[in-house]
Amino acid sequence: MPETTRFRSSQDVILPDDVTDPLLWRAAYDVAAAHQPDPTGRCTSLLCAGRSAPCEPLDNARRAMRLARGRARRAEFRETSGRSVRDRRRAA
């Protein structure tokens, strides 16, 4: 039977102490690792076709890694712009 186990870089990383969603954090880590910029500042992933870094998948992976951490998740929901919830809903 052929070997079908794929190696993910997140398998070797120790989770930060405040991670509340290990699956999300590890998946985001793997995406971030695959979308690192090269020395010229372009994304190395074939999916990005040499777009400038940071690419959208890298930005989303970084955000997911923050959200997977308990402390960051609480900070994400705080009021940062000074606008009320009603103002933000009206603007949307």
PDB file of C-alpha atoms in Angstrom:
ATOM      1  CA  MET A   1       0.000   0.000   0.000  1.00  0.00           C
ATOM      2  CA  PRO A   2       1.493   3.403  -0.929  1.00  0.00           C
ATOM      3  CA  GLU A   3       2.308   5.932   1.745  1.00  0.00           C
ATOM      4  CA  THR A   4      -0.500   8.506   1.758  1.00  0.00           C
ATOM      5  CA  THR A   5       0.416  10.475   4.859  1.00  0.00           C
ATOM      6  CA  ARG A   6       1.230  14.033   3.926  1.00  0.00           C
ATOM      7  CA  PHE A   7       3.547  16.147   6.009  1.00  0.00           C
ATOM      8  CA  ARG A   8       2.275  19.487   7.267  1.00  0.00           C
ATOM      9  CA  SER A   9       4.672  22.016   8.755  1.00  0.00           C
ATOM     10  CA  SER A  10       2.253  22.645  11.635  1.00  0.00           C
ATOM     11  CA  GLN A  11       2.802  19.082  12.890  1.00  0.00           C
ATOM     12  CA  ASP A  12       6.240  20.062  14.197  1.00  0.00           C
ATOM     13  CA  VAL A  13       5.198  23.336  15.806  1.00  0.00           C
ATOM     14  CA  ILE A  14       4.354  23.629  19.482  1.00  0.00           C
ATOM     15  CA  LEU A  15       1.027  25.379  19.936  1.00  0.00           C
ATOM     16  CA  PRO A  16       1.097  28.682  21.809  1.00  0.00           C
ATOM     17  CA  ASP A  17      -0.342  28.401  25.311  1.00  0.00           C
ATOM     18  CA  ASP A  18      -3.392  30.563  24.603  1.00  0.00           C
ATOM     19  CA  VAL A  19      -4.655  28.690  21.515  1.00  0.00           C
ATOM     20  CA  THR A  20      -8.317  27.813  21.986  1.00  0.00           C
ATOM     21  CA  ASP A  21      -8.861  26.288  18.529  1.00  0.00           C
ATOM     22  CA  PRO A  22      -5.872  24.069  17.654  1.00  0.00           C
ATOM     23  CA  LEU A  23      -7.330  22.836  14.361  1.00  0.00           C
ATOM     24  CA  LEU A  24      -7.894  26.382  13.058  1.00  0.00           C
ATOM     25  CA  TRP A  25      -4.474  27.531  14.259  1.00  0.00           C
ATOM     26  CA  ARG A  26      -2.640  24.606  12.623  1.00  0.00           C
ATOM     27  CA  ALA A  27      -4.557  24.945   9.331  1.00  0.00           C
ATOM     28  CA  ALA A  28      -3.833  28.672   9.225  1.00  0.00           C
ATOM     29  CA  TYR A  29      -0.179  28.029  10.060  1.00  0.00           C
ATOM     30  CA  ASP A  30       0.105  25.670   7.087  1.00  0.00           C
ATOM     31  CA  VAL A  31      -1.468  28.237   4.742  1.00  0.00           C
ATOM     32  CA  ALA A  32       0.851  30.963   6.054  1.00  0.00           C
ATOM     33  CA  ALA A  33       3.876  28.696   5.573  1.00  0.00           C
ATOM     34  CA  ALA A  34       2.865  28.030   1.959  1.00  0.00           C
ATOM     35  CA  HIS A  35       2.451  31.735   1.146  1.00  0.00           C
ATOM     36  CA  GLN A  36       5.738  33.209   2.377  1.00  0.00           C
ATOM     37  CA  PRO A  37       7.357  35.895   0.217  1.00  0.00           C
ATOM     38  CA  ASP A  38      10.527  35.220  -1.728  1.00  0.00           C
ATOM     39  CA  PRO A  39      13.545  37.581  -1.641  1.00  0.00           C
ATOM     40  CA  THR A  40      11.935  39.774  -4.321  1.00  0.00           C
ATOM     41  CA  GLY A  41       8.747  40.246  -2.265  1.00  0.00           C
ATOM     42  CA  ARG A  42       6.520  37.939  -4.305  1.00  0.00           C
ATOM     43  CA  CYS A  43       4.404  35.095  -2.943  1.00  0.00           C
ATOM     44  CA  THR A  44       6.025  31.716  -3.568  1.00  0.00           C
ATOM     45  CA  SER A  45       2.734  29.804  -3.812  1.00  0.00           C
ATOM     46  CA  LEU A  46       1.723  28.652  -7.275  1.00  0.00           C
ATOM     47  CA  LEU A  47      -1.848  29.667  -6.434  1.00  0.00           C
ATOM     48  CA  CYS A  48      -0.836  33.324  -6.228  1.00  0.00           C
ATOM     49  CA  ALA A  49       1.112  33.353  -9.499  1.00  0.00           C
ATOM     50  CA  GLY A  50       3.832  35.662  -8.198  1.00  0.00           C
ATOM     51  CA  ARG A  51       1.603  38.368  -6.726  1.00  0.00           C
ATOM     52  CA  SER A  52       3.240  40.770  -4.343  1.00  0.00           C
ATOM     53  CA  ALA A  53       3.342  39.751  -0.705  1.00  0.00           C
ATOM     54  CA  PRO A  54       1.590  39.706   1.599  1.00  0.00           C
ATOM     55  CA  CYS A  55      -1.048  38.029  -0.519  1.00  0.00           C
ATOM     56  CA  GLU A  56      -4.685  37.654   0.491  1.00  0.00           C
ATOM     57  CA  PRO A  57      -4.296  34.020   1.672  1.00  0.00           C
ATOM     58  CA  LEU A  58      -1.376  35.046   3.917  1.00  0.00           C
ATOM     59  CA  ASP A  59      -3.378  37.930   5.396  1.00  0.00           C
ATOM     60  CA  ASN A  60      -6.336  35.613   6.028  1.00  0.00           C
ATOM     61  CA  ALA A  61      -4.097  32.951   7.585  1.00  0.00           C
ATOM     62  CA  ARG A  62      -2.549  35.483   9.955  1.00  0.00           C
ATOM     63  CA  ARG A  63      -6.005  36.673  10.973  1.00  0.00           C
ATOM     64  CA  ALA A  64      -7.184  33.081  11.540  1.00  0.00           C
ATOM     65  CA  MET A  65      -4.141  32.387  13.707  1.00  0.00           C
ATOM     66  CA  ARG A  66      -5.002  35.431  15.823  1.00  0.00           C
ATOM     67  CA  LEU A  67      -8.649  34.371  16.097  1.00  0.00           C
ATOM     68  CA  ALA A  68      -7.648  30.859  17.156  1.00  0.00           C
ATOM     69  CA  ARG A  69      -5.990  32.341  20.227  1.00  0.00           C
ATOM     70  CA  GLY A  70      -8.217  33.129  23.221  1.00  0.00           C
ATOM     71  CA  ARG A  71      -6.740  36.516  24.073  1.00  0.00           C
ATOM     72  CA  ALA A  72      -6.805  37.748  20.474  1.00  0.00           C
ATOM     73  CA  ARG A  73     -10.381  36.614  19.936  1.00  0.00           C
ATOM     74  CA  ARG A  74     -11.598  38.828  22.782  1.00  0.00           C
ATOM     75  CA  ALA A  75      -9.583  41.782  21.451  1.00  0.00           C
ATOM     76  CA  GLU A  76     -11.025  41.328  17.958  1.00  0.00           C
ATOM     77  CA  PHE A  77     -14.540  42.081  19.192  1.00  0.00           C
ATOM     78  CA  ARG A  78     -13.693  45.249  21.123  1.00  0.00           C
ATOM     79  CA  GLU A  79     -14.804  48.605  19.800  1.00  0.00           C
ATOM     80  CA  THR A  80     -11.822  50.049  17.964  1.00  0.00           C
ATOM     81  CA  SER A  81     -13.237  52.822  15.807  1.00  0.00           C
ATOM     82  CA  GLY A  82     -15.401  54.486  18.434  1.00  0.00           C
ATOM     83  CA  ARG A  83     -18.513  53.836  16.346  1.00  0.00           C
ATOM     84  CA  SER A  84     -21.470  52.123  17.935  1.00  0.00           C
ATOM     85  CA  VAL A  85     -22.856  48.808  16.750  1.00  0.00           C
ATOM     86  CA  ARG A  86     -25.868  50.622  15.329  1.00  0.00           C
ATOM     87  CA  ASP A  87     -23.605  52.967  13.309  1.00  0.00           C
ATOM     88  CA  ARG A  88     -21.641  50.038  11.903  1.00  0.00           C
ATOM     89  CA  ARG A  89     -24.835  48.200  10.926  1.00  0.00           C
ATOM     90  CA  ARG A  90     -26.180  51.308   9.235  1.00  0.00           C
ATOM     91  CA  ALA A  91     -22.945  51.708   7.275  1.00  0.00           C
ATOM     92  CA  ALA A  92     -23.070  48.086   6.092  1.00  0.00           C
TER      93      ALA A  92
END
